[in-house]
Amino acid sequence: MPVRVRYAPSPTGEPHLGNIRTALFDWLLARHEGGQFILRIEDTDQARYAEESVGAQMEALHWLGLDWDEGPDIGGPFAPYVQSERLEIYREHAERLIDNDRAYRCYCSTERLDRVRKELQARKQPPRYDRYCRSLTPDERATAEATGVAPVVRFKTPLDGETVTVDALRGDVTFQNDTLDDFVILKSAGFPTYHLASIVDDHLMEITHVLRGDEWLSSAPRHQLVYEAFGWDPPVFAHLSRILGPDKAKLSKRHGAHSVLHYREQGYLPDALINFLGLLGWSLDDRTEIISREEFVSHFDLSRALTNPAVFNAEKLDWMNGVYIRAMNPEEFAEAARPFLERAVGRTVDMGRLMPIMPLLQERVKLLSEIGDMADFFFVEGALEYTVESLLGKKFAEQPDAAAVALTRVAERVESVADWKHEALEAAIRPLAEELEMKAGPLFGLVRVAVTGRSAAPPLFETMAVLGREIVVERLNDALKRLPPNFS
Ligand code: GLU
C-alpha cells in the first residue's frame, strides 16, 4: 500500500513553526517512501476561522518547497479537501454511529451543561458531561425533540475497560475508559468536531500515517474508539515531540513562535529553515547538523524521530542560515539579496551594480535582512547621513584638526592611486597611519565613516574599490566640510 500522509492545518492563524515542522515530516515521509503528500484544510471551527490563514499556509509550504500531490487548489481523487465542503459526509457518518448505538443525540442546553460542570467542580470531580441524554427513553427523546432544540451528537464512550492506542514512536499507550467523556462529534449547527472529521477523512482519503504534535496524544484513545466503532483499521499514529523555548517552557513569540512567513521576511533561506526544522525532533546520527533537503529525503524514517522535547535554538538557526548563505553561488546570492537591498534603498537595483558588492556581504551576513543596513551606502546618491560625532569617534573627538589633516592626506593618496584595486588602496593608505603618528584602527575608522556613513561596514579597502575613485574622493571631501571650521 503506498504511503499517504496529510498535513491538515486548522486555518485559525499564521502557519507557525510547530505546524510546519509537522508538514515537513509529513512531506519527508511521503517523499522518502515515494508516496503521496496531501493538504487538507480543517476549517470546522467556524468561530476561530481566519480567512487569510489558508493562503498563508499554502504560501509557507510553497516557499519551503513542500509540494503537495492532492489538495484544495489542485484537487485529487478524494476531493474536496476542505472540510467545510464535506459536511454531508460527516453527518452521514454521525448517523451511522447513532444507528449502531455508538453515538447519541444530546439535547442538553448550555445552561444545564454549565450547571453540571460547576457542580462537579464543586465536588472536585473532573468537569465532564454527565451523560444525561445517553439513556433517554424514547418518550423523553420525543419530548426533547418536540422542544425544537438542535441536538449535538455525542460518542458513546465505553464506561469501563481500557483503550490501547499504538504510537509509532512510543509504543502502546493505555488509557482507562472511565477517564474519557462522551465527547461531541457533531455540533448543533451541523459542523463536525475534529474527533469525527479527521477520522472520517483520514479513512476515506486512505491516509496510512498520521503525524501530529504530541498535544494530540491525549485525544488518541478517543480516535481509536471511533475507528473501532466504524470497524476501520486506524492508520499509523506518530505524535511528534513538542518544541520548547530555550527556557524549556512552551515556545513563545519571544523565542521563535512566529509565523513561518516572518522567517522569510527576515531573510532566512528555505533550505536553512528546512534543515533546522528537520532536526527539531528527528536526528540522523546525533551529530550531523548540516543536512540537505535531498539527504533528509533519502534518510527520513520514523524510527529516528525523537520523543523528547526539542529545544528551539535561535542562534543555531542563524548560524545555519549563514552556512547556507555562504554555500550559494554568487548569482543565487545576488538574486536572494536583491529584494532586501531594494527595500532598503527604495528603488530597483540592477545586477550589474549588485554583483561586485556581493562577495563583500556573502561572507558576513547571517540573515538577508542585514544586507540593507550593511550595503545601502553603495547606492546612496549625494551626501551620506551621519553625524560629526560618529565621524570623529572617540579618538578624534577632542582633535578635529587631526581628523581634518588625516582626511586631507587620505584624499590626496586616493586621488593618486594608479591601479584602483583594494591592494593598491591599502598600500597607499596604511603607511599614512605611521606618518601621522597614529594607529591604523582610528585612521581607518575615520575613513570608514567618511566613505560609508557607518562605523561597521564591509572591509574598508574592498569597499572603496567597489565604490570607485570619484565617489570616494567626493565623500572624503564632504566629510572634511562637516568638521568644525576653526582647526589649524
Ligand atoms: N487540524 C489539526 C491541527 O491543526 C490537525 C491535527 C492532525 O494533524 O490531526 O492541529
Coordinates of C-alpha atoms and ligand atoms in Angstrom, one line a residue:
M1 CA 0.0 0.0 0.0
P2 CA 1.5 3.4 -0.9
V3 CA 2.3 5.7 2.0
R4 CA -0.2 8.5 2.1
V5 CA 0.2 11.3 4.7
R6 CA -1.6 14.5 5.1
Y7 CA -0.9 17.9 6.6
A8 CA -4.2 19.1 8.0
P9 CA -4.0 22.6 9.3
S10 CA -6.8 24.4 11.0
P11 CA -7.0 27.8 9.4
T12 CA -7.1 29.8 12.6
G13 CA -4.0 31.9 12.3
E14 CA -0.5 32.0 10.9
P15 CA 1.5 28.9 10.0
H16 CA 3.9 28.7 12.9
L17 CA 7.0 26.6 13.3
G18 CA 5.3 23.7 15.0
N19 CA 2.7 23.3 12.2
I20 CA 5.3 23.5 9.5
R21 CA 7.6 21.1 11.3
T22 CA 4.7 18.6 11.1
A23 CA 4.2 19.4 7.4
L24 CA 7.9 18.9 6.8
F25 CA 7.9 15.5 8.5
D26 CA 4.8 14.5 6.5
W27 CA 6.4 15.6 3.3
L28 CA 9.7 13.9 4.1
L29 CA 7.9 10.6 4.9
A30 CA 5.9 10.8 1.7
R31 CA 8.9 11.6 -0.5
H32 CA 11.1 9.1 1.2
E33 CA 8.6 6.4 0.6
G34 CA 7.6 7.5 -2.9
G35 CA 4.1 8.1 -1.5
Q36 CA 1.7 11.0 -1.5
F37 CA 1.5 14.2 0.5
I38 CA -2.0 15.6 0.9
L39 CA -3.0 19.0 2.0
R40 CA -6.4 19.2 3.8
I41 CA -7.9 22.2 5.4
E42 CA -9.6 21.5 8.7
D43 CA -11.9 24.5 8.9
T44 CA -14.7 23.1 11.1
D45 CA -14.1 25.5 13.9
Q46 CA -16.0 28.4 12.4
A47 CA -15.6 30.6 15.5
R48 CA -11.8 30.6 15.1
Y49 CA -11.7 30.6 11.3
A50 CA -9.3 33.3 9.9
E51 CA -9.8 33.9 6.2
E52 CA -6.2 34.7 5.3
S53 CA -4.9 31.7 7.1
V54 CA -5.4 29.1 4.2
G55 CA -3.5 31.3 1.8
A56 CA -0.7 31.8 4.4
Q57 CA -0.4 28.1 5.0
M58 CA -0.1 27.4 1.3
E59 CA 2.4 30.3 0.8
A60 CA 4.6 28.9 3.6
L61 CA 4.6 25.4 2.1
H62 CA 5.3 26.9 -1.4
W63 CA 8.1 29.0 0.0
L64 CA 9.7 26.0 1.6
G65 CA 9.3 23.8 -1.4
L66 CA 6.9 21.4 0.3
D67 CA 4.8 20.5 -2.7
W68 CA 1.6 18.5 -2.2
D69 CA 0.1 15.9 -4.5
E70 CA -3.6 16.4 -3.6
G71 CA -5.2 19.5 -2.0
P72 CA -7.9 22.1 -2.2
D73 CA -6.2 24.0 -5.0
I74 CA -5.2 21.1 -7.2
G75 CA -7.9 18.6 -6.3
G76 CA -7.4 14.8 -6.3
P77 CA -9.2 11.5 -6.2
F78 CA -10.7 12.3 -2.7
A79 CA -11.8 15.9 -3.2
P80 CA -13.0 18.1 -1.7
Y81 CA -10.0 18.7 0.6
V82 CA -11.7 21.4 2.6
Q83 CA -13.7 20.1 5.5
S84 CA -16.4 22.7 5.4
E85 CA -17.2 21.3 1.9
R86 CA -17.7 17.8 3.3
L87 CA -20.4 18.4 5.9
E88 CA -22.8 15.9 4.4
I89 CA -20.2 13.2 4.7
Y90 CA -19.7 13.8 8.4
R91 CA -23.4 14.0 9.0
E92 CA -23.9 10.6 7.4
H93 CA -21.2 9.1 9.4
A94 CA -22.5 10.5 12.6
E95 CA -25.9 9.0 11.7
R96 CA -24.2 5.7 11.1
L97 CA -22.8 5.7 14.6
I98 CA -26.2 6.6 16.1
D99 CA -27.8 3.8 14.2
N100 CA -25.2 1.4 15.5
D101 CA -25.7 2.6 19.1
R102 CA -22.2 4.1 19.2
A103 CA -23.4 7.7 19.4
Y104 CA -26.5 9.5 20.6
R105 CA -28.2 12.9 20.3
C106 CA -27.8 15.2 23.2
Y107 CA -30.4 17.9 23.8
C108 CA -28.9 19.5 26.9
S109 CA -28.9 23.2 27.0
T110 CA -25.7 25.2 27.6
E111 CA -27.2 26.3 30.9
R112 CA -27.6 22.7 32.0
L113 CA -24.1 21.8 30.9
D114 CA -22.7 24.8 32.8
R115 CA -24.6 23.8 35.9
V116 CA -23.4 20.2 35.7
R117 CA -19.8 21.4 35.2
K118 CA -20.0 23.7 38.2
E119 CA -21.5 21.0 40.5
L120 CA -18.8 18.6 39.5
Q121 CA -16.1 21.2 40.1
A122 CA -17.5 21.9 43.5
R123 CA -17.2 18.2 44.3
K124 CA -13.7 18.3 43.0
Q125 CA -14.5 15.9 40.2
P126 CA -13.5 16.3 36.6
P127 CA -16.0 18.6 34.9
R128 CA -17.3 16.2 32.3
Y129 CA -20.7 15.8 30.7
D130 CA -22.9 13.6 33.0
R131 CA -24.2 11.5 30.1
Y132 CA -27.8 12.6 30.8
C133 CA -29.0 12.0 27.3
R134 CA -27.2 8.8 26.8
S135 CA -30.1 6.8 28.3
L136 CA -33.1 8.8 27.4
T137 CA -36.3 6.7 27.0
P138 CA -38.0 7.0 23.6
D139 CA -40.6 9.2 25.2
E140 CA -38.1 11.5 26.8
R141 CA -36.3 11.8 23.4
A142 CA -39.6 12.6 21.7
T143 CA -40.3 15.3 24.2
A144 CA -36.8 16.8 23.8
E145 CA -37.2 16.7 20.0
A146 CA -40.5 18.5 20.3
T147 CA -38.9 21.5 22.0
G148 CA -37.1 22.2 18.7
V149 CA -33.7 22.3 20.4
A150 CA -31.0 21.4 17.8
P151 CA -29.1 18.5 19.4
V152 CA -25.4 17.7 19.2
V153 CA -24.2 14.2 18.6
R154 CA -22.0 12.6 21.3
F155 CA -19.9 9.5 21.1
K156 CA -20.9 6.7 23.4
T157 CA -17.6 6.0 25.2
P158 CA -17.4 2.7 27.0
L159 CA -17.9 3.2 30.7
D160 CA -15.1 0.8 31.8
G161 CA -12.3 -1.2 30.4
E162 CA -9.3 0.4 28.7
T163 CA -8.3 1.6 25.3
V164 CA -4.9 1.0 23.9
T165 CA -3.5 3.2 21.2
V166 CA -0.4 2.4 19.3
D167 CA 2.1 5.2 18.8
A168 CA 4.8 4.5 16.3
L169 CA 7.3 6.4 18.5
R170 CA 6.1 5.5 22.0
G171 CA 4.6 2.0 21.6
D172 CA 1.4 1.1 23.3
V173 CA -0.3 3.9 25.3
T174 CA -3.1 2.7 27.5
F175 CA -6.0 4.9 28.7
Q176 CA -8.7 3.9 31.2
N177 CA -12.1 4.4 29.6
D178 CA -13.6 5.8 32.7
T179 CA -11.3 8.8 32.4
L180 CA -12.8 9.6 29.0
D181 CA -16.0 11.5 28.4
D182 CA -18.9 11.3 25.8
F183 CA -17.3 13.8 23.5
V184 CA -19.2 15.7 20.9
I185 CA -18.7 14.5 17.3
L186 CA -21.2 16.7 15.6
K187 CA -22.1 20.2 16.8
S188 CA -25.7 21.5 16.7
A189 CA -25.0 23.7 13.6
G190 CA -24.1 20.5 11.7
F191 CA -20.4 21.0 11.8
P192 CA -18.3 18.0 13.0
T193 CA -15.7 18.3 15.6
Y194 CA -12.1 17.4 14.9
H195 CA -12.6 14.0 16.6
L196 CA -15.1 12.9 13.9
A197 CA -14.0 14.9 10.8
S198 CA -10.3 13.9 10.9
I199 CA -11.0 10.2 11.4
V200 CA -13.6 10.1 8.7
D201 CA -11.3 11.9 6.3
D202 CA -8.2 10.0 7.2
H203 CA -10.1 6.8 6.5
L204 CA -11.8 7.9 3.3
M205 CA -8.6 9.6 2.0
E206 CA -6.7 6.3 2.7
I207 CA -4.2 8.0 4.9
T208 CA -1.7 5.5 6.1
H209 CA 0.3 7.6 8.6
V210 CA -0.9 10.4 10.8
L211 CA 1.9 12.6 12.1
R212 CA 0.9 15.3 14.6
G213 CA 2.0 17.3 17.6
D214 CA 2.0 15.4 20.9
E215 CA -0.7 17.7 22.3
W216 CA -3.0 15.3 20.4
L217 CA -1.8 12.2 22.3
S218 CA -4.5 12.6 24.9
S219 CA -7.1 12.5 22.1
A220 CA -5.7 9.4 20.6
P221 CA -7.9 6.9 22.7
R222 CA -11.0 8.8 21.5
H223 CA -9.9 8.4 17.9
Q224 CA -9.1 4.7 18.5
L225 CA -12.6 4.2 19.8
V226 CA -14.1 6.0 16.8
Y227 CA -12.1 3.8 14.5
E228 CA -13.3 0.7 16.3
A229 CA -16.9 2.0 16.2
F230 CA -16.8 2.3 12.5
G231 CA -15.0 -1.1 12.1
W232 CA -12.0 0.6 10.4
D233 CA -8.3 0.0 10.9
P234 CA -6.5 3.1 12.2
P235 CA -3.5 4.4 10.4
V236 CA -0.1 4.5 12.0
F237 CA 0.0 7.4 14.5
A238 CA 3.2 9.2 15.4
H239 CA 2.9 12.0 17.9
L240 CA 5.9 14.2 17.4
S241 CA 8.0 15.8 20.1
R242 CA 6.9 19.1 21.3
I243 CA 9.0 22.2 20.6
L244 CA 10.1 24.2 23.6
G245 CA 11.8 27.5 24.0
P246 CA 15.3 27.8 25.3
D247 CA 13.8 28.3 28.8
K248 CA 12.2 24.8 28.4
A249 CA 8.8 26.4 28.5
K250 CA 6.2 26.4 25.7
L251 CA 7.7 28.1 22.7
S252 CA 6.7 31.8 22.9
K253 CA 6.9 34.7 20.4
R254 CA 10.0 35.9 22.2
H255 CA 11.8 32.7 21.3
G256 CA 10.6 32.0 17.8
A257 CA 6.9 31.1 17.8
H258 CA 6.5 33.3 14.8
S259 CA 4.7 32.7 11.5
V260 CA 7.0 30.9 9.1
L261 CA 6.4 33.8 6.7
H262 CA 8.1 36.1 9.3
Y263 CA 11.2 34.0 8.8
R264 CA 11.0 34.7 5.1
E265 CA 10.7 38.4 5.8
Q266 CA 13.8 38.2 7.9
G267 CA 15.9 36.7 5.2
Y268 CA 16.1 33.1 6.3
L269 CA 16.6 30.7 3.3
P270 CA 14.1 28.0 2.8
D271 CA 16.8 25.3 2.8
A272 CA 18.2 26.6 6.1
L273 CA 14.8 26.5 7.7
I274 CA 14.2 23.0 6.4
N275 CA 17.5 21.9 7.8
F276 CA 16.7 23.5 11.2
L277 CA 13.1 22.2 11.4
G278 CA 14.2 18.8 10.2
L279 CA 16.3 18.4 13.3
L280 CA 13.6 19.5 15.7
G281 CA 12.5 16.1 16.8
W282 CA 14.5 14.0 14.4
S283 CA 18.1 13.1 14.2
L284 CA 20.3 11.5 11.6
D285 CA 23.0 10.3 13.9
D286 CA 23.0 12.6 16.9
R287 CA 25.9 14.6 15.3
T288 CA 25.3 15.8 11.8
E289 CA 23.9 19.4 11.8
I290 CA 24.0 20.3 8.1
I291 CA 21.7 18.1 6.2
S292 CA 20.4 18.9 2.8
R293 CA 16.8 18.5 1.7
E294 CA 17.9 15.6 -0.5
E295 CA 19.7 13.9 2.3
F296 CA 16.7 14.3 4.6
V297 CA 14.5 12.7 1.9
S298 CA 16.8 9.8 1.4
H299 CA 17.3 9.1 5.2
F300 CA 14.0 10.1 6.7
D301 CA 12.1 7.5 8.6
L302 CA 10.1 7.5 11.8
S303 CA 12.5 5.2 13.6
R304 CA 14.8 8.2 14.1
A305 CA 12.1 10.5 15.3
L306 CA 12.6 11.6 18.9
T307 CA 10.0 11.9 21.6
N308 CA 12.0 14.1 24.0
P309 CA 11.0 17.8 23.7
A310 CA 13.0 19.6 21.0
V311 CA 14.5 22.9 22.1
F312 CA 14.4 25.8 19.8
N313 CA 17.7 27.4 19.5
A314 CA 17.6 30.7 17.6
E315 CA 21.4 31.1 17.5
K316 CA 21.7 27.8 15.8
L317 CA 19.1 28.8 13.2
D318 CA 21.0 32.0 12.5
W319 CA 24.3 30.1 12.2
M320 CA 22.7 27.6 9.9
N321 CA 21.3 30.3 7.7
G322 CA 24.8 31.8 7.4
V323 CA 26.2 28.4 6.4
Y324 CA 23.5 28.1 3.6
I325 CA 24.2 31.7 2.5
R326 CA 27.8 31.1 2.1
A327 CA 27.1 27.9 0.1
M328 CA 25.2 29.8 -2.5
N329 CA 26.8 30.6 -5.8
P330 CA 27.3 34.4 -6.4
E331 CA 24.3 34.7 -8.8
E332 CA 22.0 32.9 -6.4
F333 CA 23.1 35.0 -3.5
A334 CA 22.7 38.2 -5.5
E335 CA 19.2 37.2 -6.6
A336 CA 18.2 36.4 -3.0
A337 CA 19.8 39.5 -1.6
R338 CA 18.4 41.9 -4.2
P339 CA 14.9 42.3 -2.8
F340 CA 16.3 43.1 0.6
L341 CA 18.6 45.7 -0.8
E342 CA 15.9 47.2 -2.9
R343 CA 13.6 47.5 0.0
A344 CA 16.4 49.3 1.9
V345 CA 17.3 51.8 -0.8
G346 CA 13.7 52.2 -2.1
R347 CA 14.3 51.6 -5.7
T348 CA 15.4 48.8 -8.1
V349 CA 19.0 47.8 -8.3
D350 CA 20.4 46.1 -11.3
M351 CA 22.5 43.0 -11.2
G352 CA 25.5 44.8 -12.8
R353 CA 25.8 47.1 -9.8
L354 CA 25.0 44.4 -7.4
M355 CA 27.5 41.7 -8.4
P356 CA 30.7 43.4 -7.3
I357 CA 29.3 44.1 -3.9
M358 CA 28.1 40.6 -3.2
P359 CA 31.4 39.0 -2.2
L360 CA 31.8 41.6 0.5
L361 CA 28.5 40.6 2.0
Q362 CA 28.1 36.9 1.4
E363 CA 30.9 36.1 3.9
R364 CA 29.4 38.3 6.6
V365 CA 25.6 38.1 6.7
K366 CA 23.6 35.6 8.7
L367 CA 20.3 36.9 7.5
L368 CA 19.5 38.5 4.2
S369 CA 17.7 41.3 6.1
E370 CA 21.1 42.5 7.4
I371 CA 22.0 43.4 3.8
G372 CA 20.1 46.6 3.7
D373 CA 21.9 48.1 6.6
M374 CA 25.2 46.7 5.5
A375 CA 25.2 47.9 1.9
D376 CA 22.7 50.6 1.3
F377 CA 25.5 53.2 1.3
F378 CA 26.7 51.8 -2.0
F379 CA 23.6 53.1 -3.6
V380 CA 23.1 56.4 -1.9
E381 CA 23.4 59.4 -4.3
G382 CA 24.6 62.6 -2.8
A383 CA 25.6 63.1 0.8
L384 CA 25.5 60.3 3.3
E385 CA 23.7 60.6 6.6
Y386 CA 25.9 60.5 9.7
T387 CA 26.9 62.8 12.5
V388 CA 30.2 64.6 13.1
E389 CA 30.4 62.8 16.4
S390 CA 30.3 59.4 14.7
L391 CA 32.8 60.6 12.1
L392 CA 35.3 61.7 14.8
G393 CA 34.7 58.8 17.2
K394 CA 36.5 58.8 20.5
K395 CA 39.9 59.2 19.0
F396 CA 39.3 62.5 17.2
A397 CA 36.5 63.9 19.4
E398 CA 38.9 66.3 21.0
Q399 CA 41.1 67.0 18.0
P400 CA 39.0 67.6 14.9
D401 CA 42.0 69.3 13.4
A402 CA 43.9 66.0 13.4
A403 CA 40.9 64.4 11.7
A404 CA 41.0 67.1 9.0
V405 CA 44.7 66.5 8.3
A406 CA 44.1 62.8 8.1
L407 CA 41.2 63.1 5.7
T408 CA 43.1 65.5 3.5
R409 CA 46.0 63.2 3.3
V410 CA 43.9 60.2 2.6
A411 CA 42.1 62.1 -0.2
E412 CA 45.4 63.1 -1.8
R413 CA 46.6 59.5 -1.8
V414 CA 43.3 58.2 -3.1
E415 CA 43.5 60.7 -6.0
S416 CA 46.9 59.4 -7.0
V417 CA 46.4 55.6 -6.7
A418 CA 47.2 54.3 -10.1
D419 CA 45.7 50.9 -10.0
W420 CA 42.2 51.2 -8.5
K421 CA 42.2 47.9 -6.6
H422 CA 41.9 47.2 -2.9
E423 CA 45.5 46.1 -2.6
A424 CA 46.8 49.3 -4.0
L425 CA 44.5 51.4 -1.9
E426 CA 45.7 49.7 1.2
A427 CA 49.3 50.1 0.2
A428 CA 48.7 53.8 -0.3
I429 CA 46.7 54.5 2.9
R430 CA 48.1 52.1 5.6
P431 CA 51.5 53.8 5.8
L432 CA 49.8 57.1 6.5
A433 CA 49.0 55.9 10.0
E434 CA 52.7 55.8 10.8
E435 CA 53.4 59.1 9.1
L436 CA 50.6 60.7 11.1
E437 CA 51.8 59.0 14.2
M438 CA 48.6 57.3 14.9
K439 CA 47.3 53.7 15.0
A440 CA 45.8 52.3 11.9
G441 CA 42.5 51.4 13.6
P442 CA 41.3 55.0 14.3
L443 CA 42.5 56.2 10.9
F444 CA 40.6 53.5 9.1
G445 CA 37.6 54.1 11.4
L446 CA 37.6 57.8 10.3
V447 CA 37.8 56.9 6.6
R448 CA 35.2 54.2 7.0
V449 CA 32.6 56.7 8.4
A450 CA 33.5 59.2 5.7
V451 CA 33.0 56.8 2.8
T452 CA 30.2 54.6 4.1
G453 CA 28.5 56.7 6.8
R454 CA 28.7 53.9 9.3
S455 CA 31.2 52.6 11.7
A456 CA 30.6 48.9 10.9
A457 CA 30.8 48.1 7.2
P458 CA 32.4 45.5 4.9
P459 CA 36.2 45.6 4.7
L460 CA 37.3 49.2 4.0
F461 CA 39.6 48.8 1.0
E462 CA 37.4 46.4 -0.8
T463 CA 34.5 48.7 -0.2
M464 CA 36.4 51.7 -1.6
A465 CA 37.5 49.7 -4.6
V466 CA 33.9 48.9 -5.4
L467 CA 32.6 52.5 -4.7
G468 CA 35.1 53.9 -7.2
R469 CA 37.5 56.8 -7.1
E470 CA 35.1 59.6 -7.8
I471 CA 32.6 58.7 -5.1
V472 CA 35.3 58.0 -2.5
V473 CA 37.0 61.4 -3.1
E474 CA 33.7 63.2 -3.1
R475 CA 32.7 61.6 0.2
L476 CA 36.1 62.3 1.8
N477 CA 35.8 66.0 0.8
D478 CA 32.2 66.1 2.1
A479 CA 33.4 64.7 5.4
L480 CA 36.1 67.4 5.6
K481 CA 33.4 70.1 5.1
R482 CA 31.4 68.8 8.0
L483 CA 34.3 69.3 10.5
P484 CA 34.2 72.3 12.8
P485 CA 35.6 75.3 11.0
N486 CA 38.4 76.5 13.3
F487 CA 41.1 73.9 13.0
S488 CA 44.7 74.7 12.3
Ligands
GLU1 N1 -6.3 20.4 12.4 C1 -5.4 19.9 13.4 C2 -4.4 21.0 13.8 O1 -4.3 21.9 13.1 C3 -4.7 18.7 12.8 C4 -4.2 17.7 13.7 C5 -3.9 16.5 13.0 O2 -2.9 16.5 12.2 O3 -4.6 15.5 13.1 O4 -3.8 20.9 14.8

